[in-house]
Amino acid sequence: MENIDALLNLVISYQVIAYIALFLGMILEGEIVLILAGILLHLGAINFLPSIILILSGLVSKSFIAYNLGAFLRKRYPESKILKYIQKRAARFFPHMEEKPFWSIFISKFLVSLNNFALIFAGYLKLKFKTYFKAEIFSNLLWGSIVISLGYFFSFTALTVTQEFKKFALIVILFIIGFIIIEKIVTFIYEIFEQFYHKHIKNSEDSKYSEDSKDSKYSKDSK
């Protein structure tokens, strides 16, 4: 336990830096930082209230930055390679974002590496900000609660197994890798579902259009 105590003392000694890293981490990355926050909360290295405030502040800041970045890129650099790449990625996973903005923004939070693309794409499309922000609030509250609880659980389980720092760290790393793999599997399943659903809708619309055309032609012939 001495090694873990040494780590805790180090984090506590530089707690301000840990809080700053927590805030910036929520803007730049999210999942791993939030899991680590849950671990540090369980170990008592950081305090609950300031951590939650900084996490929420970071997530809200990210929402505003990403949305406005999308709007900025559309206005200033509409033909840029980075914007085209974002469009391609977002359109692939969220082809119905304009029709279902709340659902697209909400579900993107649970798909690995796709939330940033979805948020920037929402700004590019100039989606209604009220709907966008509402989806962000609900998804962040649910997603944040789940992920930080997982970090807390990882730490609790690892300490139950061992109190040696190296083994503790190894167990936590394995947990994180497992979490990322599960996220990737969920993302893959969602991609298949979205492509199947999009294809089904398109075929239905084509079929309806074909039937309407035949009916229109039949009416003209009757006259």
PDB file of C-alpha atoms in Angstrom:
ATOM      1  CA  MET A   1       0.000   0.000   0.000  1.00  0.00           C
ATOM      2  CA  GLU A   2       3.046   2.279   0.450  1.00  0.00           C
ATOM      3  CA  ASN A   3       3.342   2.899  -3.281  1.00  0.00           C
ATOM      4  CA  ILE A   4      -0.349   3.817  -3.571  1.00  0.00           C
ATOM      5  CA  ASP A   5      -0.020   6.135  -0.565  1.00  0.00           C
ATOM      6  CA  ALA A   6       2.965   7.784  -2.229  1.00  0.00           C
ATOM      7  CA  LEU A   7       0.915   8.326  -5.392  1.00  0.00           C
ATOM      8  CA  LEU A   8      -1.991   9.732  -3.381  1.00  0.00           C
ATOM      9  CA  ASN A   9       0.307  12.120  -1.539  1.00  0.00           C
ATOM     10  CA  LEU A  10       1.752  13.261  -4.873  1.00  0.00           C
ATOM     11  CA  VAL A  11      -1.714  13.939  -6.334  1.00  0.00           C
ATOM     12  CA  ILE A  12      -2.847  15.701  -3.148  1.00  0.00           C
ATOM     13  CA  SER A  13       0.303  17.852  -3.169  1.00  0.00           C
ATOM     14  CA  TYR A  14      -0.452  18.976  -6.730  1.00  0.00           C
ATOM     15  CA  GLN A  15      -4.234  18.894  -6.427  1.00  0.00           C
ATOM     16  CA  VAL A  16      -4.708  22.192  -8.290  1.00  0.00           C
ATOM     17  CA  ILE A  17      -2.861  20.765 -11.303  1.00  0.00           C
ATOM     18  CA  ALA A  18      -4.998  17.613 -11.060  1.00  0.00           C
ATOM     19  CA  TYR A  19      -8.165  19.735 -11.158  1.00  0.00           C
ATOM     20  CA  ILE A  20      -6.915  21.747 -14.144  1.00  0.00           C
ATOM     21  CA  ALA A  21      -6.046  18.501 -15.949  1.00  0.00           C
ATOM     22  CA  LEU A  22      -9.532  17.210 -15.139  1.00  0.00           C
ATOM     23  CA  PHE A  23     -11.198  20.291 -16.658  1.00  0.00           C
ATOM     24  CA  LEU A  24      -9.021  20.313 -19.796  1.00  0.00           C
ATOM     25  CA  GLY A  25      -9.301  16.542 -20.127  1.00  0.00           C
ATOM     26  CA  MET A  26     -13.082  16.748 -20.360  1.00  0.00           C
ATOM     27  CA  ILE A  27     -12.734  19.165 -23.284  1.00  0.00           C
ATOM     28  CA  LEU A  28     -10.034  17.246 -25.149  1.00  0.00           C
ATOM     29  CA  GLU A  29     -10.738  13.572 -24.381  1.00  0.00           C
ATOM     30  CA  GLY A  30     -13.321  12.566 -21.833  1.00  0.00           C
ATOM     31  CA  GLU A  31     -13.652   8.855 -21.172  1.00  0.00           C
ATOM     32  CA  ILE A  32     -10.214   7.906 -19.855  1.00  0.00           C
ATOM     33  CA  VAL A  33      -9.979  11.136 -17.852  1.00  0.00           C
ATOM     34  CA  LEU A  34     -13.395  10.488 -16.306  1.00  0.00           C
ATOM     35  CA  ILE A  35     -12.465   6.907 -15.399  1.00  0.00           C
ATOM     36  CA  LEU A  36      -9.269   8.173 -13.755  1.00  0.00           C
ATOM     37  CA  ALA A  37     -11.343  10.777 -11.905  1.00  0.00           C
ATOM     38  CA  GLY A  38     -13.548   7.990 -10.539  1.00  0.00           C
ATOM     39  CA  ILE A  39     -10.441   6.095  -9.411  1.00  0.00           C
ATOM     40  CA  LEU A  40      -8.945   9.153  -7.689  1.00  0.00           C
ATOM     41  CA  LEU A  41     -12.278   9.930  -6.031  1.00  0.00           C
ATOM     42  CA  HIS A  42     -12.436   6.418  -4.609  1.00  0.00           C
ATOM     43  CA  LEU A  43      -8.862   6.683  -3.361  1.00  0.00           C
ATOM     44  CA  GLY A  44      -9.608  10.070  -1.779  1.00  0.00           C
ATOM     45  CA  ALA A  45      -6.963  11.917  -3.801  1.00  0.00           C
ATOM     46  CA  ILE A  46      -9.441  14.544  -5.058  1.00  0.00           C
ATOM     47  CA  ASN A  47     -12.614  15.976  -3.552  1.00  0.00           C
ATOM     48  CA  PHE A  48     -16.069  15.141  -4.889  1.00  0.00           C
ATOM     49  CA  LEU A  49     -17.752  18.558  -5.211  1.00  0.00           C
ATOM     50  CA  PRO A  50     -14.972  20.503  -6.995  1.00  0.00           C
ATOM     51  CA  SER A  51     -14.354  17.497  -9.256  1.00  0.00           C
ATOM     52  CA  ILE A  52     -18.015  17.307 -10.333  1.00  0.00           C
ATOM     53  CA  ILE A  53     -18.161  21.080 -10.898  1.00  0.00           C
ATOM     54  CA  LEU A  54     -15.019  20.986 -13.065  1.00  0.00           C
ATOM     55  CA  ILE A  55     -16.227  17.925 -14.987  1.00  0.00           C
ATOM     56  CA  LEU A  56     -19.560  19.578 -15.808  1.00  0.00           C
ATOM     57  CA  SER A  57     -17.824  22.868 -16.662  1.00  0.00           C
ATOM     58  CA  GLY A  58     -15.453  21.052 -19.007  1.00  0.00           C
ATOM     59  CA  LEU A  59     -18.285  19.204 -20.740  1.00  0.00           C
ATOM     60  CA  VAL A  60     -20.360  22.377 -21.185  1.00  0.00           C
ATOM     61  CA  SER A  61     -17.300  24.234 -22.513  1.00  0.00           C
ATOM     62  CA  LYS A  62     -16.692  21.416 -24.981  1.00  0.00           C
ATOM     63  CA  SER A  63     -20.305  21.654 -26.192  1.00  0.00           C
ATOM     64  CA  PHE A  64     -19.989  25.383 -26.919  1.00  0.00           C
ATOM     65  CA  ILE A  65     -16.512  25.118 -28.464  1.00  0.00           C
ATOM     66  CA  ALA A  66     -17.388  22.216 -30.796  1.00  0.00           C
ATOM     67  CA  TYR A  67     -20.671  23.755 -32.001  1.00  0.00           C
ATOM     68  CA  ASN A  68     -19.085  27.129 -32.715  1.00  0.00           C
ATOM     69  CA  LEU A  69     -16.078  25.472 -34.352  1.00  0.00           C
ATOM     70  CA  GLY A  70     -18.429  23.725 -36.796  1.00  0.00           C
ATOM     71  CA  ALA A  71     -20.179  27.006 -37.602  1.00  0.00           C
ATOM     72  CA  PHE A  72     -16.796  28.746 -38.005  1.00  0.00           C
ATOM     73  CA  LEU A  73     -15.419  26.093 -40.376  1.00  0.00           C
ATOM     74  CA  ARG A  74     -18.559  26.266 -42.505  1.00  0.00           C
ATOM     75  CA  LYS A  75     -18.297  30.042 -42.782  1.00  0.00           C
ATOM     76  CA  ARG A  76     -14.536  30.453 -43.246  1.00  0.00           C
ATOM     77  CA  TYR A  77     -13.257  27.149 -44.626  1.00  0.00           C
ATOM     78  CA  PRO A  78     -16.187  25.345 -46.314  1.00  0.00           C
ATOM     79  CA  GLU A  79     -13.873  23.393 -48.647  1.00  0.00           C
ATOM     80  CA  SER A  80     -11.194  22.458 -46.116  1.00  0.00           C
ATOM     81  CA  LYS A  81     -10.016  18.856 -45.917  1.00  0.00           C
ATOM     82  CA  ILE A  82     -10.633  18.651 -42.186  1.00  0.00           C
ATOM     83  CA  LEU A  83     -14.263  19.757 -42.603  1.00  0.00           C
ATOM     84  CA  LYS A  84     -14.827  17.255 -45.409  1.00  0.00           C
ATOM     85  CA  TYR A  85     -13.383  14.511 -43.202  1.00  0.00           C
ATOM     86  CA  ILE A  86     -15.690  15.517 -40.330  1.00  0.00           C
ATOM     87  CA  GLN A  87     -18.660  15.573 -42.714  1.00  0.00           C
ATOM     88  CA  LYS A  88     -17.780  12.119 -44.031  1.00  0.00           C
ATOM     89  CA  ARG A  89     -17.409  10.590 -40.563  1.00  0.00           C
ATOM     90  CA  ALA A  90     -20.520  12.220 -39.113  1.00  0.00           C
ATOM     91  CA  ALA A  91     -22.714  11.529 -42.154  1.00  0.00           C
ATOM     92  CA  ARG A  92     -21.667   7.873 -42.064  1.00  0.00           C
ATOM     93  CA  PHE A  93     -22.815   7.340 -38.482  1.00  0.00           C
ATOM     94  CA  PHE A  94     -25.495  10.025 -38.201  1.00  0.00           C
ATOM     95  CA  PRO A  95     -27.207  10.291 -41.617  1.00  0.00           C
ATOM     96  CA  HIS A  96     -30.441  11.453 -39.969  1.00  0.00           C
ATOM     97  CA  MET A  97     -28.939  14.199 -37.815  1.00  0.00           C
ATOM     98  CA  GLU A  98     -31.031  16.953 -39.412  1.00  0.00           C
ATOM     99  CA  GLU A  99     -34.251  14.935 -39.007  1.00  0.00           C
ATOM    100  CA  LYS A 100     -33.368  13.529 -35.567  1.00  0.00           C
ATOM    101  CA  PRO A 101     -30.898  15.981 -34.002  1.00  0.00           C
ATOM    102  CA  PHE A 102     -31.632  15.120 -30.359  1.00  0.00           C
ATOM    103  CA  TRP A 103     -31.156  11.372 -30.849  1.00  0.00           C
ATOM    104  CA  SER A 104     -28.011  11.784 -32.968  1.00  0.00           C
ATOM    105  CA  ILE A 105     -26.310  14.079 -30.446  1.00  0.00           C
ATOM    106  CA  PHE A 106     -27.428  11.968 -27.488  1.00  0.00           C
ATOM    107  CA  ILE A 107     -26.273   8.603 -28.866  1.00  0.00           C
ATOM    108  CA  SER A 108     -22.941  10.013 -30.114  1.00  0.00           C
ATOM    109  CA  LYS A 109     -21.853  10.388 -26.484  1.00  0.00           C
ATOM    110  CA  PHE A 110     -21.792   6.617 -26.110  1.00  0.00           C
ATOM    111  CA  LEU A 111     -19.903   5.873 -29.342  1.00  0.00           C
ATOM    112  CA  VAL A 112     -16.130   5.848 -29.111  1.00  0.00           C
ATOM    113  CA  SER A 113     -14.332   8.736 -30.880  1.00  0.00           C
ATOM    114  CA  LEU A 114     -17.526   9.986 -32.565  1.00  0.00           C
ATOM    115  CA  ASN A 115     -18.911  12.578 -30.164  1.00  0.00           C
ATOM    116  CA  ASN A 116     -16.502  15.319 -31.255  1.00  0.00           C
ATOM    117  CA  PHE A 117     -17.383  14.752 -34.922  1.00  0.00           C
ATOM    118  CA  ALA A 118     -21.105  14.849 -34.122  1.00  0.00           C
ATOM    119  CA  LEU A 119     -20.838  18.091 -32.131  1.00  0.00           C
ATOM    120  CA  ILE A 120     -18.790  19.882 -34.786  1.00  0.00           C
ATOM    121  CA  PHE A 121     -21.096  18.567 -37.515  1.00  0.00           C
ATOM    122  CA  ALA A 122     -24.109  19.891 -35.567  1.00  0.00           C
ATOM    123  CA  GLY A 123     -22.546  23.353 -35.625  1.00  0.00           C
ATOM    124  CA  TYR A 124     -21.791  22.979 -39.317  1.00  0.00           C
ATOM    125  CA  LEU A 125     -25.439  22.100 -40.011  1.00  0.00           C
ATOM    126  CA  LYS A 126     -26.555  25.001 -37.787  1.00  0.00           C
ATOM    127  CA  LEU A 127     -28.908  22.768 -35.854  1.00  0.00           C
ATOM    128  CA  LYS A 128     -31.209  24.530 -33.421  1.00  0.00           C
ATOM    129  CA  PHE A 129     -28.922  25.250 -30.470  1.00  0.00           C
ATOM    130  CA  LYS A 130     -31.645  24.684 -27.863  1.00  0.00           C
ATOM    131  CA  THR A 131     -32.206  21.115 -29.104  1.00  0.00           C
ATOM    132  CA  TYR A 132     -28.454  20.539 -29.445  1.00  0.00           C
ATOM    133  CA  PHE A 133     -27.672  21.762 -25.936  1.00  0.00           C
ATOM    134  CA  LYS A 134     -30.576  19.861 -24.370  1.00  0.00           C
ATOM    135  CA  ALA A 135     -29.299  16.616 -25.933  1.00  0.00           C
ATOM    136  CA  GLU A 136     -25.810  17.412 -24.664  1.00  0.00           C
ATOM    137  CA  ILE A 137     -27.015  18.030 -21.112  1.00  0.00           C
ATOM    138  CA  PHE A 138     -28.997  14.782 -20.898  1.00  0.00           C
ATOM    139  CA  SER A 139     -26.298  12.661 -22.550  1.00  0.00           C
ATOM    140  CA  ASN A 140     -23.508  14.175 -20.430  1.00  0.00           C
ATOM    141  CA  LEU A 141     -25.383  13.557 -17.187  1.00  0.00           C
ATOM    142  CA  LEU A 142     -26.110   9.916 -18.047  1.00  0.00           C
ATOM    143  CA  TRP A 143     -22.763   9.162 -19.694  1.00  0.00           C
ATOM    144  CA  GLY A 144     -20.767  10.982 -17.016  1.00  0.00           C
ATOM    145  CA  SER A 145     -22.538   9.168 -14.177  1.00  0.00           C
ATOM    146  CA  ILE A 146     -21.920   5.773 -15.800  1.00  0.00           C
ATOM    147  CA  VAL A 147     -18.245   6.317 -16.645  1.00  0.00           C
ATOM    148  CA  ILE A 148     -17.213   7.916 -13.344  1.00  0.00           C
ATOM    149  CA  SER A 149     -19.024   5.097 -11.496  1.00  0.00           C
ATOM    150  CA  LEU A 150     -17.041   2.583 -13.558  1.00  0.00           C
ATOM    151  CA  GLY A 151     -13.803   4.274 -12.499  1.00  0.00           C
ATOM    152  CA  TYR A 152     -14.924   4.105  -8.870  1.00  0.00           C
ATOM    153  CA  PHE A 153     -15.813   0.421  -9.317  1.00  0.00           C
ATOM    154  CA  PHE A 154     -12.491  -0.341 -11.071  1.00  0.00           C
ATOM    155  CA  SER A 155     -10.573   1.180  -8.152  1.00  0.00           C
ATOM    156  CA  PHE A 156     -12.668  -0.615  -5.523  1.00  0.00           C
ATOM    157  CA  THR A 157     -12.265  -3.976  -7.291  1.00  0.00           C
ATOM    158  CA  ALA A 158      -8.530  -3.530  -7.868  1.00  0.00           C
ATOM    159  CA  LEU A 159      -7.945  -2.675  -4.191  1.00  0.00           C
ATOM    160  CA  THR A 160      -9.981  -5.728  -3.178  1.00  0.00           C
ATOM    161  CA  VAL A 161      -7.652  -7.929  -5.243  1.00  0.00           C
ATOM    162  CA  THR A 162      -4.336  -6.308  -4.296  1.00  0.00           C
ATOM    163  CA  GLN A 163      -2.843  -3.395  -2.400  1.00  0.00           C
ATOM    164  CA  GLU A 164       0.411  -3.461  -4.340  1.00  0.00           C
ATOM    165  CA  PHE A 165       0.643  -0.454  -6.641  1.00  0.00           C
ATOM    166  CA  LYS A 166       1.957  -2.230  -9.760  1.00  0.00           C
ATOM    167  CA  LYS A 167      -0.707  -4.934  -9.624  1.00  0.00           C
ATOM    168  CA  PHE A 168      -3.364  -2.329  -8.819  1.00  0.00           C
ATOM    169  CA  ALA A 169      -2.323  -0.247 -11.846  1.00  0.00           C
ATOM    170  CA  LEU A 170      -2.256  -3.351 -14.087  1.00  0.00           C
ATOM    171  CA  ILE A 171      -5.801  -4.347 -13.078  1.00  0.00           C
ATOM    172  CA  VAL A 172      -7.067  -0.806 -13.694  1.00  0.00           C
ATOM    173  CA  ILE A 173      -5.371  -0.694 -17.120  1.00  0.00           C
ATOM    174  CA  LEU A 174      -6.949  -4.037 -18.059  1.00  0.00           C
ATOM    175  CA  PHE A 175     -10.340  -2.704 -16.983  1.00  0.00           C
ATOM    176  CA  ILE A 176      -9.873   0.407 -19.136  1.00  0.00           C
ATOM    177  CA  ILE A 177      -8.791  -1.660 -22.157  1.00  0.00           C
ATOM    178  CA  GLY A 178     -11.843  -3.876 -21.692  1.00  0.00           C
ATOM    179  CA  PHE A 179     -14.076  -0.809 -21.490  1.00  0.00           C
ATOM    180  CA  ILE A 180     -12.624   0.595 -24.736  1.00  0.00           C
ATOM    181  CA  ILE A 181     -13.074  -2.752 -26.522  1.00  0.00           C
ATOM    182  CA  ILE A 182     -16.723  -2.924 -25.424  1.00  0.00           C
ATOM    183  CA  GLU A 183     -17.246   0.654 -26.643  1.00  0.00           C
ATOM    184  CA  LYS A 184     -15.760  -0.217 -30.023  1.00  0.00           C
ATOM    185  CA  ILE A 185     -18.049  -3.252 -30.311  1.00  0.00           C
ATOM    186  CA  VAL A 186     -21.078  -1.100 -29.455  1.00  0.00           C
ATOM    187  CA  THR A 187     -19.981   1.475 -32.041  1.00  0.00           C
ATOM    188  CA  PHE A 188     -19.577  -1.237 -34.687  1.00  0.00           C
ATOM    189  CA  ILE A 189     -23.042  -2.661 -33.951  1.00  0.00           C
ATOM    190  CA  TYR A 190     -24.556   0.821 -34.104  1.00  0.00           C
ATOM    191  CA  GLU A 191     -22.866   1.502 -37.455  1.00  0.00           C
ATOM    192  CA  ILE A 192     -24.337  -1.698 -38.943  1.00  0.00           C
ATOM    193  CA  PHE A 193     -27.773  -0.855 -37.539  1.00  0.00           C
ATOM    194  CA  GLU A 194     -27.631   2.722 -38.871  1.00  0.00           C
ATOM    195  CA  GLN A 195     -26.589   1.603 -42.348  1.00  0.00           C
ATOM    196  CA  PHE A 196     -29.312  -1.069 -42.429  1.00  0.00           C
ATOM    197  CA  TYR A 197     -31.946   1.396 -41.184  1.00  0.00           C
ATOM    198  CA  HIS A 198     -30.850   4.086 -43.645  1.00  0.00           C
ATOM    199  CA  LYS A 199     -30.943   1.586 -46.530  1.00  0.00           C
ATOM    200  CA  HIS A 200     -34.398   0.357 -45.450  1.00  0.00           C
ATOM    201  CA  ILE A 201     -35.773   3.918 -45.295  1.00  0.00           C
ATOM    202  CA  LYS A 202     -34.272   4.753 -48.686  1.00  0.00           C
ATOM    203  CA  ASN A 203     -35.773   1.628 -50.280  1.00  0.00           C
ATOM    204  CA  SER A 204     -39.170   2.433 -48.750  1.00  0.00           C
ATOM    205  CA  GLU A 205     -39.043   5.976 -50.110  1.00  0.00           C
ATOM    206  CA  ASP A 206     -37.990   4.745 -53.565  1.00  0.00           C
ATOM    207  CA  SER A 207     -40.812   2.189 -53.543  1.00  0.00           C
ATOM    208  CA  LYS A 208     -43.348   4.816 -52.499  1.00  0.00           C
ATOM    209  CA  TYR A 209     -42.099   7.205 -55.178  1.00  0.00           C
ATOM    210  CA  SER A 210     -42.365   4.450 -57.796  1.00  0.00           C
ATOM    211  CA  GLU A 211     -45.934   3.632 -56.758  1.00  0.00           C
ATOM    212  CA  ASP A 212     -46.922   7.314 -56.781  1.00  0.00           C
ATOM    213  CA  SER A 213     -45.451   7.687 -60.265  1.00  0.00           C
ATOM    214  CA  LYS A 214     -47.417   4.689 -61.522  1.00  0.00           C
ATOM    215  CA  ASP A 215     -50.641   6.020 -59.971  1.00  0.00           C
ATOM    216  CA  SER A 216     -50.061   9.425 -61.529  1.00  0.00           C
ATOM    217  CA  LYS A 217     -49.400   7.891 -64.938  1.00  0.00           C
ATOM    218  CA  TYR A 218     -52.495   5.696 -64.631  1.00  0.00           C
ATOM    219  CA  SER A 219     -54.640   8.736 -63.791  1.00  0.00           C
ATOM    220  CA  LYS A 220     -53.367  10.620 -66.824  1.00  0.00           C
ATOM    221  CA  ASP A 221     -54.001   7.626 -69.103  1.00  0.00           C
ATOM    222  CA  SER A 222     -57.558   7.305 -67.752  1.00  0.00           C
ATOM    223  CA  LYS A 223     -58.290  10.920 -68.629  1.00  0.00           C
TER     224      LYS A 223
END
